[in-house]
Each structure stands twice: as structure tokens, then as C-alpha cells.
Coordinates of C-alpha atoms and ligand atoms in Angstrom, one line a residue:
Chain Q
X1 CA 16.7 149.8 -17.1
X2 CA 15.1 153.0 -16.2
X3 CA 13.6 152.4 -12.6
X4 CA 10.4 154.2 -13.2
X5 CA 8.7 155.3 -10.2
X6 CA 4.5 156.9 -10.0
X7 CA 6.4 160.4 -8.7
X8 CA 8.3 160.2 -12.3
X9 CA 6.7 163.2 -14.3
X10 CA 7.0 163.2 -18.1
X11 CA 10.5 163.9 -19.0
X12 CA 13.1 162.9 -15.8
X13 CA 15.2 165.3 -14.1
X14 CA 18.4 164.0 -15.3
X15 CA 19.0 161.3 -18.0
X16 CA 22.2 159.9 -18.4
X17 CA 22.6 157.2 -21.1
X18 CA 25.8 155.7 -22.5
X19 CA 28.0 158.3 -20.3
X20 CA 31.3 157.8 -20.7
X21 CA 34.4 160.2 -19.2
X22 CA 38.2 159.5 -20.7
X23 CA 41.1 161.5 -19.5
X24 CA 44.0 161.7 -22.5
X25 CA 47.7 161.1 -20.6
X26 CA 51.1 162.0 -21.7
X27 CA 52.2 159.9 -24.3
X28 CA 48.6 158.8 -25.8
X29 CA 47.9 156.9 -22.3
X30 CA 43.5 156.8 -21.7
X31 CA 42.3 156.8 -18.4
X32 CA 39.3 155.8 -18.4
X33 CA 37.7 157.1 -15.4
X34 CA 34.1 156.9 -16.0
X35 CA 33.0 154.4 -19.0
X36 CA 29.0 153.8 -19.4
X37 CA 26.8 155.4 -17.1
X38 CA 23.2 154.8 -17.3
X39 CA 20.3 156.2 -15.1
X40 CA 17.2 158.3 -14.5
X41 CA 16.5 160.5 -11.7
X42 CA 13.3 161.9 -11.2
X43 CA 11.2 164.7 -9.1
X44 CA 11.5 163.9 -5.3
X45 CA 13.9 161.0 -5.7
X46 CA 16.9 160.4 -4.6
X47 CA 20.1 158.7 -6.1
X48 CA 23.8 157.5 -3.9
X49 CA 26.0 157.5 -6.0
X50 CA 28.8 155.1 -3.5
X51 CA 31.9 153.7 -4.0
X52 CA 35.5 154.4 -2.9
X53 CA 37.8 157.0 -3.6
X54 CA 39.0 157.3 -6.9
X55 CA 36.3 155.4 -8.4
X56 CA 35.0 158.4 -10.9
X57 CA 32.7 159.6 -8.5
X58 CA 33.8 163.4 -8.8
X59 CA 34.6 163.4 -12.1
X60 CA 30.9 161.7 -13.3
X61 CA 29.7 164.7 -11.4
X62 CA 32.4 167.4 -12.8
X63 CA 31.0 165.7 -16.4
X64 CA 27.2 167.0 -15.2
X65 CA 27.9 170.7 -14.7
X66 CA 30.8 171.0 -17.3
X67 CA 33.3 171.4 -15.0
X68 CA 36.1 168.8 -16.6
X69 CA 39.3 169.7 -17.2
X70 CA 40.9 170.5 -20.4
X71 CA 42.0 166.9 -21.0
X72 CA 39.2 165.7 -21.1
X73 CA 37.2 163.6 -23.8
X74 CA 33.8 162.3 -23.3
X75 CA 30.3 160.2 -24.8
X76 CA 27.0 159.7 -24.1
X77 CA 24.1 161.9 -23.1
X78 CA 23.1 163.8 -19.7
X79 CA 20.0 164.9 -20.5
X80 CA 18.6 167.8 -18.1
X81 CA 14.8 167.8 -17.6
X82 CA 14.6 166.1 -21.1
X83 CA 15.9 169.9 -23.1
X84 CA 19.7 170.1 -23.0
X85 CA 22.3 168.0 -22.8
X86 CA 25.1 168.7 -20.8
X87 CA 27.6 167.0 -21.8
X88 CA 27.5 168.9 -25.9
X89 CA 26.2 172.7 -23.8
X90 CA 29.0 174.9 -24.4
X91 CA 30.2 176.7 -21.7
X92 CA 28.0 180.7 -21.5
X93 CA 24.9 178.4 -21.9
X94 CA 26.8 175.9 -18.5
X95 CA 27.8 179.3 -17.0
X96 CA 24.3 181.1 -17.4
X97 CA 21.4 178.7 -17.4
X98 CA 23.0 175.2 -15.5
X99 CA 25.2 175.4 -12.8
X100 CA 23.6 177.3 -9.8
X101 CA 20.1 177.5 -11.7
X102 CA 19.2 174.7 -13.1
X103 CA 22.1 172.2 -11.1
X104 CA 22.2 173.4 -7.3
X105 CA 25.6 171.8 -6.5
X106 CA 26.8 171.6 -2.3
X107 CA 30.4 170.6 -2.4
X108 CA 32.9 168.8 -1.3
X109 CA 34.7 170.6 1.6
X110 CA 32.5 173.8 1.9
X111 CA 34.7 175.5 3.6
X112 CA 37.1 175.7 0.8
X113 CA 33.8 176.4 -1.3
X114 CA 33.3 180.0 0.0
X115 CA 35.0 183.1 -0.4
X116 CA 37.3 183.6 3.0
X117 CA 37.3 187.3 2.5
X118 CA 34.1 187.8 2.5
X119 CA 30.5 187.2 5.1
X120 CA 28.2 184.6 4.5
X121 CA 26.0 187.0 4.2
X122 CA 27.9 189.5 1.5
X123 CA 28.1 185.8 -0.5
X124 CA 24.3 184.9 0.2
X125 CA 22.9 188.8 -1.4
X126 CA 25.5 187.6 -4.0
X127 CA 24.3 185.1 -5.5
X128 CA 20.8 186.3 -5.1
X129 CA 21.4 189.0 -7.2
X130 CA 22.9 187.0 -9.2
X131 CA 20.2 184.1 -9.8
X132 CA 17.4 185.3 -9.1
X133 CA 15.5 188.9 -10.2
X134 CA 15.2 190.0 -6.6
X135 CA 14.5 194.1 -6.8
X136 CA 17.6 195.7 -5.2
X137 CA 15.8 196.5 -1.4
X138 CA 14.4 193.3 -1.2
X139 CA 17.7 191.7 -1.9
X140 CA 19.3 192.2 1.8
X141 CA 15.3 190.1 3.0
X142 CA 16.0 187.3 0.5
X143 CA 19.3 186.6 1.6
X144 CA 18.5 185.9 5.6
X145 CA 15.5 184.0 4.0
X146 CA 18.0 181.8 1.9
X147 CA 20.1 180.8 5.3
X148 CA 17.1 180.3 6.9
X149 CA 16.0 178.4 4.4
X150 CA 19.3 175.8 5.6
X151 CA 19.1 177.0 9.0
X152 CA 22.0 178.5 9.3
X153 CA 21.6 181.3 12.3
X154 CA 20.6 184.7 11.1
X155 CA 23.5 186.1 13.7
X156 CA 25.8 184.2 12.4
X157 CA 25.6 185.8 9.3
X158 CA 28.2 188.7 9.7
X159 CA 30.7 185.7 10.2
X160 CA 33.9 184.9 7.5
X161 CA 33.8 181.5 7.1
X162 CA 37.1 180.3 8.9
X163 CA 34.9 181.3 11.6
X164 CA 32.4 179.4 11.0
X165 CA 32.4 175.2 12.4
X166 CA 32.3 172.8 10.2
X167 CA 28.5 172.0 10.3
X168 CA 27.8 175.2 10.2
X169 CA 30.2 176.3 7.3
X170 CA 27.8 173.1 5.6
X171 CA 25.0 174.7 5.7
X172 CA 26.0 177.9 4.8
X173 CA 27.2 176.1 1.4
X174 CA 23.8 174.3 0.7
X175 CA 21.6 178.1 1.3
X176 CA 23.6 179.4 -1.7
X177 CA 23.0 175.8 -3.9
X178 CA 19.1 176.3 -3.6
X179 CA 18.9 180.2 -3.6
X180 CA 18.5 179.0 -8.0
X181 CA 15.7 177.0 -7.0
X182 CA 17.4 174.3 -8.9
X183 CA 15.2 171.1 -10.3
X184 CA 18.4 168.9 -9.8
X185 CA 20.5 169.4 -5.5
X186 CA 23.9 167.7 -6.9
X187 CA 25.8 166.9 -3.4
X188 CA 29.7 165.8 -3.9
X189 CA 30.7 164.2 -0.4
X190 CA 28.7 166.0 1.0
X191 CA 29.9 165.0 5.0
X192 CA 33.4 164.0 4.5
X193 CA 35.4 165.1 7.5
X194 CA 32.3 166.2 10.2
X195 CA 30.6 163.9 12.4
X196 CA 28.3 161.3 13.1
X197 CA 26.1 163.9 14.4
X198 CA 26.7 166.0 11.7
X199 CA 26.2 163.8 9.3
X200 CA 22.9 162.5 10.3
X201 CA 22.3 166.4 10.3
X202 CA 23.2 167.2 6.9
X203 CA 22.0 164.6 4.8
X204 CA 18.3 165.0 6.4
X205 CA 18.5 168.3 5.8
X206 CA 19.9 167.6 2.0
X207 CA 16.9 165.2 1.6
X208 CA 14.2 167.6 3.5
X209 CA 15.3 170.7 0.9
X210 CA 15.1 167.4 -2.4
X211 CA 11.3 167.1 -1.0
X212 CA 8.8 166.3 -3.6
X213 CA 9.9 169.1 -6.5
X214 CA 13.6 169.0 -6.2
X215 CA 16.1 165.7 -7.4
X216 CA 19.4 164.6 -5.6
X217 CA 21.9 163.0 -6.8
X218 CA 24.2 162.4 -3.6
X219 CA 27.7 161.5 -3.9
X220 CA 29.6 159.6 -1.0
X221 CA 31.7 156.6 0.1
X222 CA 29.4 157.0 3.3
X223 CA 27.2 153.9 3.7
X224 CA 24.9 154.6 6.5
X225 CA 24.9 158.9 5.0
X226 CA 23.4 157.1 1.9
X227 CA 21.7 154.5 3.6
X228 CA 19.8 156.9 5.5
X229 CA 18.2 159.0 2.6
X230 CA 18.8 157.3 -0.8
X231 CA 15.5 155.9 -2.3
X232 CA 18.5 154.2 -5.2
X233 CA 21.7 153.4 -4.7
X234 CA 24.6 152.8 -7.1
X235 CA 27.6 151.3 -6.7
X236 CA 30.5 151.9 -9.0
X237 CA 33.7 150.2 -9.3
X238 CA 36.6 151.1 -11.5
X239 CA 35.3 153.9 -13.0
X240 CA 31.4 151.7 -13.6
X241 CA 28.1 151.5 -12.3
X242 CA 27.9 147.9 -11.5
X243 CA 24.8 148.0 -9.2
X244 CA 21.7 150.0 -9.3
X245 CA 18.8 149.1 -6.6
X246 CA 16.8 150.6 -4.2
X247 CA 18.0 151.2 -1.3
X248 CA 15.7 149.4 1.2
X249 CA 16.5 145.9 -1.4
X250 CA 19.7 146.8 -1.0
X251 CA 20.8 147.1 2.3
X252 CA 18.2 145.0 4.1
X253 CA 16.3 141.9 2.4
X254 CA 17.4 140.4 -0.3
X255 CA 20.8 142.7 -0.1
X256 CA 23.2 144.0 -2.7
X257 CA 23.6 141.2 -5.7
X258 CA 27.1 142.3 -7.1
X259 CA 30.1 140.9 -5.5
X260 CA 31.7 144.0 -5.2
X261 CA 28.7 145.7 -3.6
X262 CA 28.4 143.0 -1.0
X263 CA 32.2 142.7 -0.1
X264 CA 31.6 146.5 0.0
X265 CA 28.7 146.1 2.9
X266 CA 30.8 143.5 4.7
X267 CA 32.9 145.4 5.6
X268 CA 31.6 147.7 7.5
X269 CA 32.1 147.6 11.3
X270 CA 28.4 146.4 12.2
X271 CA 28.4 143.9 10.0
X272 CA 31.7 141.3 9.5
X273 CA 34.6 144.6 9.7
X274 CA 36.0 142.0 6.6
X275 CA 37.9 144.1 3.5
X276 CA 37.5 143.3 0.1
X277 CA 41.1 141.9 -0.3
X278 CA 43.6 143.9 -2.8
X279 CA 42.8 147.0 -4.6
X280 CA 41.3 148.2 -7.3
X281 CA 42.4 148.6 -10.9
X282 CA 44.2 151.4 -11.9
X283 CA 42.1 153.3 -14.3
X284 CA 44.7 153.5 -16.4
X285 CA 45.1 149.8 -17.5
X286 CA 42.3 148.6 -16.4
X287 CA 41.0 145.0 -17.4
X288 CA 39.3 143.7 -20.8
X289 CA 36.7 141.8 -18.9
X290 CA 35.2 142.8 -15.6
X291 CA 37.7 144.6 -13.5
X292 CA 36.4 143.5 -10.5
X293 CA 38.1 139.9 -11.0
X294 CA 41.1 139.6 -9.7
X295 CA 38.9 140.6 -6.0
X296 CA 36.0 138.5 -6.9
X297 CA 35.5 135.2 -5.1
X298 CA 32.8 134.7 -7.5
X299 CA 35.1 134.7 -10.8
X300 CA 35.2 132.1 -13.3
X301 CA 36.4 131.9 -16.7
X302 CA 33.3 134.1 -17.9
X303 CA 34.5 136.9 -16.5
X304 CA 37.2 137.5 -19.1
X305 CA 34.6 138.9 -21.1
X306 CA 33.1 142.4 -20.4
X307 CA 29.7 142.4 -17.8
X308 CA 26.5 144.4 -19.4
X309 CA 24.2 145.7 -16.6
X310 CA 21.2 144.5 -17.1
X311 CA 18.2 144.3 -14.2
X312 CA 20.4 146.4 -12.6
X313 CA 23.7 144.2 -12.1
X314 CA 26.7 143.9 -13.9
X315 CA 27.6 140.7 -13.0
X316 CA 27.8 137.1 -14.7
X317 CA 26.6 135.4 -11.5
X318 CA 24.4 137.8 -10.2
X319 CA 22.4 135.3 -8.5
X320 CA 25.1 133.2 -7.1
X321 CA 26.4 136.2 -5.6
X322 CA 23.2 137.0 -4.1
X323 CA 22.2 133.7 -2.9
X324 CA 25.4 132.2 -0.6
Chain T
X1 CA 52.0 151.8 29.7
X2 CA 50.7 154.9 28.4
X3 CA 49.6 157.8 31.3
X4 CA 48.0 161.4 30.3
X5 CA 48.4 162.7 33.6
X6 CA 46.2 166.0 34.2
X7 CA 46.7 167.1 30.8
X8 CA 45.8 170.8 30.1
X9 CA 46.4 171.7 26.1
X10 CA 45.5 174.2 23.3
X11 CA 47.2 176.9 21.6
X12 CA 46.8 180.5 23.3
X13 CA 48.2 179.7 26.7
X14 CA 44.9 181.8 27.9
X15 CA 42.6 179.8 26.4
X16 CA 43.5 176.9 26.4
X17 CA 41.6 174.1 24.1
X18 CA 40.4 171.7 27.3
X19 CA 42.1 171.2 31.3
X20 CA 42.9 168.4 33.4
X21 CA 42.3 165.5 30.9
X22 CA 43.4 161.8 32.6
X23 CA 43.8 158.9 30.2
X24 CA 45.6 155.6 30.4
X25 CA 46.4 152.8 28.5
X26 CA 47.6 149.6 29.8
X27 CA 50.8 148.0 27.6
X28 CA 48.5 145.7 24.5
X29 CA 45.4 147.4 25.5
X30 CA 43.3 149.2 22.4
X31 CA 41.7 152.5 23.5
X32 CA 39.0 154.3 21.8
X33 CA 38.3 157.9 21.8
X34 CA 35.4 159.3 21.6
X35 CA 34.0 162.8 20.7
X36 CA 32.9 165.6 18.5
X37 CA 34.5 167.1 16.4
X38 CA 36.1 170.5 18.0
X39 CA 36.7 169.4 21.8
X40 CA 40.0 169.0 21.3
X41 CA 40.9 164.8 21.3
X42 CA 43.4 165.3 18.8
X43 CA 44.9 167.7 20.5
X44 CA 44.8 165.8 22.7
X45 CA 46.2 162.3 20.6
X46 CA 49.1 165.0 19.8
X47 CA 49.9 165.3 22.8
X48 CA 50.3 161.2 23.9
X49 CA 52.4 161.0 20.8
X50 CA 54.4 163.5 22.3
X51 CA 54.0 165.8 18.7
X52 CA 52.1 168.8 20.8
X53 CA 53.9 170.6 24.2
X54 CA 50.7 170.6 26.8
X55 CA 50.2 173.8 29.4
X56 CA 50.0 171.6 32.2
X57 CA 50.3 168.2 32.9
X58 CA 52.7 164.9 32.6
X59 CA 53.0 162.0 30.1
X60 CA 54.1 158.8 30.9
X61 CA 55.5 156.4 28.3
X62 CA 56.4 153.3 29.8
X63 CA 57.4 154.1 33.1
X64 CA 59.1 157.1 32.0
X65 CA 58.2 160.5 32.0
X66 CA 58.3 162.0 28.2
X67 CA 61.4 164.3 28.2
X68 CA 59.9 166.8 25.9
X69 CA 58.6 167.6 23.1
X70 CA 58.6 167.4 18.7
X71 CA 62.5 167.1 17.5
X72 CA 63.6 167.6 21.6
X73 CA 61.7 164.3 22.8
X74 CA 64.7 162.4 23.2
X75 CA 64.6 159.6 20.3
X76 CA 64.1 156.4 22.1
X77 CA 60.5 158.1 23.4
X78 CA 60.1 159.7 20.3
X79 CA 60.6 156.1 17.9
X80 CA 58.2 154.5 20.9
X81 CA 55.2 155.5 18.5
X82 CA 53.5 155.8 15.4
X83 CA 50.7 157.7 14.4
X84 CA 48.3 157.6 11.5
X85 CA 46.4 161.2 11.0
X86 CA 43.6 161.6 9.4
X87 CA 44.2 163.6 6.0
X88 CA 47.5 161.9 4.4
X89 CA 48.0 164.5 1.9
X90 CA 48.4 166.6 5.0
X91 CA 51.2 164.8 7.0
X92 CA 52.6 163.3 3.4
X93 CA 55.5 165.2 2.1
X94 CA 54.1 165.9 -1.7
X95 CA 57.7 164.8 -3.9
X96 CA 58.5 161.8 -1.7
X97 CA 57.7 158.9 -3.6
X98 CA 55.3 156.4 -1.4
X99 CA 59.1 154.2 -1.1
X100 CA 60.4 157.2 0.0
X101 CA 57.7 158.1 2.1
X102 CA 57.1 154.9 4.3
X103 CA 61.1 155.3 4.3
X104 CA 61.4 158.2 6.0
X105 CA 61.6 156.8 10.0
X106 CA 64.4 154.7 9.9
X107 CA 66.4 157.5 7.2
X108 CA 65.6 159.7 9.6
X109 CA 67.3 157.6 12.6
X110 CA 70.3 156.5 10.4
X111 CA 69.5 152.8 9.5
X112 CA 69.5 153.6 5.9
X113 CA 71.3 150.2 5.6
X114 CA 67.9 148.3 6.6
X115 CA 65.4 150.4 5.0
X116 CA 64.9 147.7 1.0
X117 CA 63.5 145.6 3.4
X118 CA 61.9 147.3 5.5
X119 CA 60.2 148.9 2.5
X120 CA 59.3 145.6 0.6
X121 CA 58.2 143.5 4.1
X122 CA 55.5 146.5 4.8
X123 CA 54.5 147.5 2.1
X124 CA 53.3 143.7 1.2
X125 CA 51.9 143.7 4.6
X126 CA 49.2 147.1 3.9
X127 CA 48.5 145.8 0.5
X128 CA 50.7 148.4 -1.7
X129 CA 51.6 146.6 -4.6
X130 CA 56.0 147.7 -6.3
X131 CA 53.6 149.3 -9.2
X132 CA 52.5 152.5 -6.9
X133 CA 56.3 152.8 -4.4
X134 CA 57.6 154.9 -7.0
X135 CA 54.3 156.9 -7.7
X136 CA 54.5 161.0 -5.7
X137 CA 51.4 161.3 -3.3
X138 CA 49.0 162.8 -6.1
X139 CA 49.5 159.8 -8.3
X140 CA 47.4 158.0 -6.2
X141 CA 43.9 157.8 -3.6
X142 CA 43.6 159.0 -0.6
X143 CA 42.7 155.3 -0.1
X144 CA 46.3 154.2 -1.3
X145 CA 48.0 157.2 0.6
X146 CA 46.9 156.9 3.7
X147 CA 48.1 152.3 3.2
X148 CA 51.5 154.3 2.5
X149 CA 51.5 156.7 5.9
X150 CA 50.5 153.5 7.9
X151 CA 53.7 151.7 6.9
X152 CA 55.6 154.3 7.8
X153 CA 54.0 155.0 10.7
X154 CA 55.1 151.1 11.6
X155 CA 58.5 151.3 10.3
X156 CA 60.1 151.8 13.7
X157 CA 57.8 148.6 15.6
X158 CA 56.7 151.4 17.7
X159 CA 56.0 150.0 21.4
X160 CA 52.4 152.4 20.8
X161 CA 50.7 153.6 18.0
X162 CA 48.2 156.7 17.7
X163 CA 45.7 157.0 15.1
X164 CA 43.7 160.2 14.8
X165 CA 40.5 159.1 12.6
X166 CA 42.8 157.2 10.7
X167 CA 39.6 156.0 8.6
X168 CA 37.2 159.1 8.5
X169 CA 37.2 159.7 4.8
X170 CA 38.4 155.7 3.9
X171 CA 35.1 153.8 2.6
X172 CA 34.3 150.9 4.3
X173 CA 36.9 148.6 2.7
X174 CA 39.8 150.0 2.7
X175 CA 39.3 151.3 6.4
X176 CA 38.8 147.6 7.3
X177 CA 41.5 146.6 5.6
X178 CA 43.3 148.9 7.6
X179 CA 42.7 148.3 11.3
X180 CA 43.7 145.0 10.0
X181 CA 46.8 145.5 9.3
X182 CA 47.4 148.0 12.7
X183 CA 45.7 144.5 14.9
X184 CA 47.7 142.4 13.1
X185 CA 50.9 144.4 14.1
X186 CA 49.8 144.4 17.6
X187 CA 48.9 140.7 18.0
X188 CA 52.2 140.1 17.1
X189 CA 54.1 143.2 18.7
X190 CA 52.4 143.4 22.0
X191 CA 51.8 147.3 21.2
X192 CA 49.0 149.6 22.9
X193 CA 46.7 151.4 20.8
X194 CA 45.2 155.5 21.2
X195 CA 42.5 154.9 18.0
X196 CA 40.7 158.5 18.5
X197 CA 37.8 159.6 16.2
X198 CA 33.5 160.0 16.1
X199 CA 32.2 157.0 15.1
X200 CA 31.2 155.3 17.5
X201 CA 30.4 151.7 15.8
X202 CA 33.9 151.7 14.7
X203 CA 35.6 152.0 17.5
X204 CA 33.5 149.9 19.5
X205 CA 34.6 147.4 17.3
X206 CA 37.9 147.6 16.4
X207 CA 38.9 148.5 20.6
X208 CA 39.2 147.0 23.5
X209 CA 37.4 149.4 25.4
X210 CA 36.3 153.3 24.2
X211 CA 35.9 156.2 26.5
X212 CA 33.5 159.0 25.6
X213 CA 35.6 162.4 26.0
X214 CA 32.9 164.2 28.1
X215 CA 33.1 161.0 30.4
X216 CA 37.5 162.0 31.0
X217 CA 36.9 164.5 33.1
X218 CA 37.1 167.5 30.6
X219 CA 36.8 171.1 32.1
X220 CA 36.8 173.4 29.4
X221 CA 39.0 175.9 28.2
X222 CA 37.4 179.0 28.8
Ligands
ADP1 N1 46.9 174.1 14.6 C1 45.7 175.5 15.8 N2 45.8 176.4 15.8 C2 44.7 176.8 16.4 N3 43.6 176.5 16.6 C3 43.7 174.7 16.9 C4 44.5 174.3 15.9 N4 44.7 173.5 15.9 C5 43.1 173.1 16.7 N5 43.0 174.1 17.0 C6 41.6 174.1 17.7 O1 41.5 173.8 18.8 C7 40.3 172.7 18.9 C8 40.3 171.6 19.0 O2 40.7 171.1 17.7 P1 41.4 169.4 17.6 O3 41.8 169.2 18.7 O4 41.4 169.5 16.0 O5 39.4 169.5 17.8 P2 38.7 167.5 17.2 O6 39.9 166.4 16.7 O7 38.6 166.3 18.9 O8 38.2 167.5 16.2 C9 39.4 173.3 17.9 O9 38.9 174.7 18.4 C10 40.2 173.5 16.7 O10 39.7 175.3 16.0
SF4_2 S1 31.7 139.5 -13.0 FE1 32.4 137.3 -12.8 S2 34.4 138.6 -11.7 FE2 32.9 140.3 -12.5 S3 31.4 140.0 -10.4 FE3 30.3 139.1 -11.4 S4 31.3 137.1 -10.4 FE4 32.6 138.3 -10.5
MG3 MG1 40.0 166.1 14.9

């Protein structure tokens, strides 16, 4: 189900195949946070991974960064640039060559991500020293340039994180994420808690930084933010990617093909504003068949069997859903 | 009627966040207050719900001026409000099981006898199954916890609801579900609503009318 685009070079920036993550709980139970995820990301591409809170999005991101807790078990592979498997790489490799250098992380709550007791300038300079070979006398200039790249105002460089508004803290975090010039940007809920204008500015900036040379994986529950910048959409439900689609087809015509994705869009206040009945299943107690069945208007006995992702959608009745 | 008259409020006497703001919500009316982050709308919402003492101005609830703030507010006025905030994790006691979280206002008002029935009715209404009621906040998702916080806000059957960015952290479906619960409650109780937020599309769809912070006559603090 690779959606190769003409801008994709030989090896995709990121190729995730059969990625699963489960957490071993006390008493031997498992929480299956991510099940069998497949997707690829080429340079110049922006993929938005959407879904409600708790569906496994952030666990997937942590898996790519090698930041899973000790009780996690993974399967599958996640090839970065065709040469390094993020799932089997050791911590030293991840710390020295991947995080910051090959994957730039734009965090969920920038204020919490920045070190509270140090100024933005000193954090930028430290990251410049760590990640680039900039000679000592040039570090200061490089840090100023890094701030400028993320539109962080130079006259705020000597402030501490708590002296920044949410928008400026977000830019400071983005500036840090860009220093290593990583080919993959990973943004986990980069707009939570920001107001609409700031959401738009933040995602526009992420898109701009992606340009033609990087790839962006944006994790979000904000469908409007996803619609604004994504080339492709992946919808996650109960740990599974249930639909992958071209963003324009998804938000416009012909619309989502998976009943959950359709329900999610219809819940928007600019659409029908009707919720999907019920709540997602517990990840510790997933059914054998389609996890959406108890909430699905199109469910039939066929849905007791797990639907595979075929042609971008994991649903036994995807076409009917689209026509309905 | 919920009336805010010439309210000045903030966190430092000499530098209030805003001055002279007035806003009225008619009985049964739903008013959406729109403004950028940091403008002071959350502060105003807390004043309206008697949770923050203003530096100047009056709050009049159904004809009676506010008799105090926070725990000093008269019980009848305090319990006239149900309040839901943006971040359920900051407003929910992490030690309480969800059932006790929802029941807390009843117990605090000496009405423990009603707990069993009321908790059952309200948790059903917000869509929380019995299997979740024994869990603590860290064992549920943001959406599930916010459902519990909304149930708690409704358990004393308030005449006024104040929702400050209630759905800002939530996905589209959970947002629509919680708004539907609020509207169902308002339809049967006649309660009024002050919903504060920055999502124009949402508040226009939800409320009878929306007002812009800039149109409230607020003069900046400093
Ligand atoms: N507890 C507090 N102590 C000091 N300042 C605060 C506190 N809460 C909010 N503020 C400040 O008051 C201003 C308005 O905040 P708030 O009412 O939360 O705005 P909004 O809801 O419009 O985002 C902001 O500058 C904020 O930093
Ligand atoms: S597989 Fe069946 S239950 Fe699952 S989404 Fe499709 S129609 Fe609904
Ligand atoms: Mg606020």
C-alpha cells in the first residue's frame, strides 16, 4: 500500500512495516497500543496521523524515537533512510546519530520540553554545539540563525521559557528541532492548547520547514490542522491504521472510506456535529475482529473477522460506507 | 440572569488582566465568549463562576449579588454553578476513582444518600461504563476523564454552566458527544451556559450567540 509519489527518491525517508507495540502489564496481560502499522514517507511529503486520544499515536512516535518504556515489546521494522532500523537500533546509536540529527522532534508541550532554568539562547547554543560541527567562535551566530529560521524573535533570545507566550515557546522548540537539519521531522500534537490563529501559523511553519527536502510526520487530533498541511492522512483507531488516503480526497470528494473516519469527520462542528456513539475499546481487551464493530453502523457478521488494510482501507464494507 | 458588571480582575492588584468588562447571560441562554489565548477570558469565566475574586465590579446571579468567592461563596450560589475546565488532569484529584470524582460535590454538600443513583444516572449520560468508574485518572484517557468532569459538573443540577475550553484537548467525536450532553441537560433543566473558547466554528455552532472579547469593552490591565 505504498503511495509512491514522483518526488520520492530511491529509499523513502521512513518506511514502517508491520510495526506493533505492546506493553506487558502486571498479571501477564498485554496492552496492544500499536498493531501492524504500515506506511512510507518520502521527502517533501507530509503525513498526518490522526485519531482520538489514547489510540496509540504517541506510542508509535515513541517507538520511532526509541523512547518506549521498559515494559514495551515491539515487532516489525521502521527503516530510516533505507539504512537503519529504528526498532532494533541500540540506544547509543539512537542517541548519537538519530534523535536530533536524523529525526527532529517537535514536542507536544514545548514549554515542558524546554529547560526551565536556561534561556532560549543558551539552549540553542548547546544544541548547535552538540549536533553540528560549528567552530566555537561561530556558535553564537549559528544559534541566532537557528532562531531566525523558526521566526523566533532575536530580542526574546535571553528569556526563559516561562517568560514566553505559547506561540513563542512553540517556535523555540521548533528552532531546536531544526538545528540538526534532520531529514525527518516528527511533530507530536504540536498545536495542543494553542488558539486557532496560532495553530495555523504553527502548522504552516512546519510545512514550510518540510519544504522539498524533508519529510514531516505530524501526529494530531486536530483535523483542521491536518487538512491544512497534510498531503496524506492516516487514520488510527484502537492501535490500527484503518485508512490511508490522499488528503484532498479524504477531506473533499469522495471523502473517507472507513466508517470510523467518516464518523470522525461528521462530528466536526462545520459538518454534522454528531458524535460517533460509544467509546473506543480497551487496548488491553481488543476483540478478535474489527475493533470498530460495536460502534459501526455498517457492521455485519463478516466483521467478526479482522479486516486487513487493502487498498488504503481496513474495512469489510468500505465501498458501501463511501456510497452511503 | 447571570450578570457581570464592570468587572476588573487579575492576579496582581496593580496590574489587572482586564478592566471594566460587562457581560450578561439570560436564563436558558447559551453564550459563547471568543478571544485569543492570554486575553483573560478564563479569568473572567472563573469570576463568573465565583471561583476568582474580582478587584472591582459585581457579579449578580438570578438577581442576587454574589455573596463571596470560592469557599466563602454562599452554598446556594456556589452550587448554582457547574464548571468544566480545559485540562481535566489539572482539575481532577488524581487519587480519586472516577465514581468518587463524580460524586464529590454531593458528598461535600452532605448529600451522600443520593450518590449511588446520581452517579449511575450521570455516568450513563456522559457515556462512562461501569468498568471505568473504579479507575483513577491516570488509568483513563483525556476524553474519558473529561466525561467524568462533566458528570461531576452536572451532579448538583446547576442553573448555570461555565465551560472554559472544555473540548480543546479532545477529538472531534468526543467534542460533539460532550456538547450534546451539555445541550441535553440544558434542554431539560433550562440552565444557562457561558462557554469560553477560541474555536469560532465550534462556539457558533454550539451557542445561541457569541461575543468577541474585543467587543466587551475590556480595557487592558496596564
Ligand atoms: N494563577 C495565575 N497567576 C498569575 N497569572 C495568571 C494566572 N492565571 C492566568 N494568569 C495570567 O493572566 C492572563 C490571562 O489568563 P487567562 O485568563 O488564562 O487567559 P485566556 O483564558 O484568555 O487564555 C495571562 O497573561 C496569564 O498568564
Ligand atoms: S469492518 Fe465492519 S465493523 Fe469494521 S468498520 Fe468495516 S463495516 Fe464497520
Ligand atoms: Mg484559557
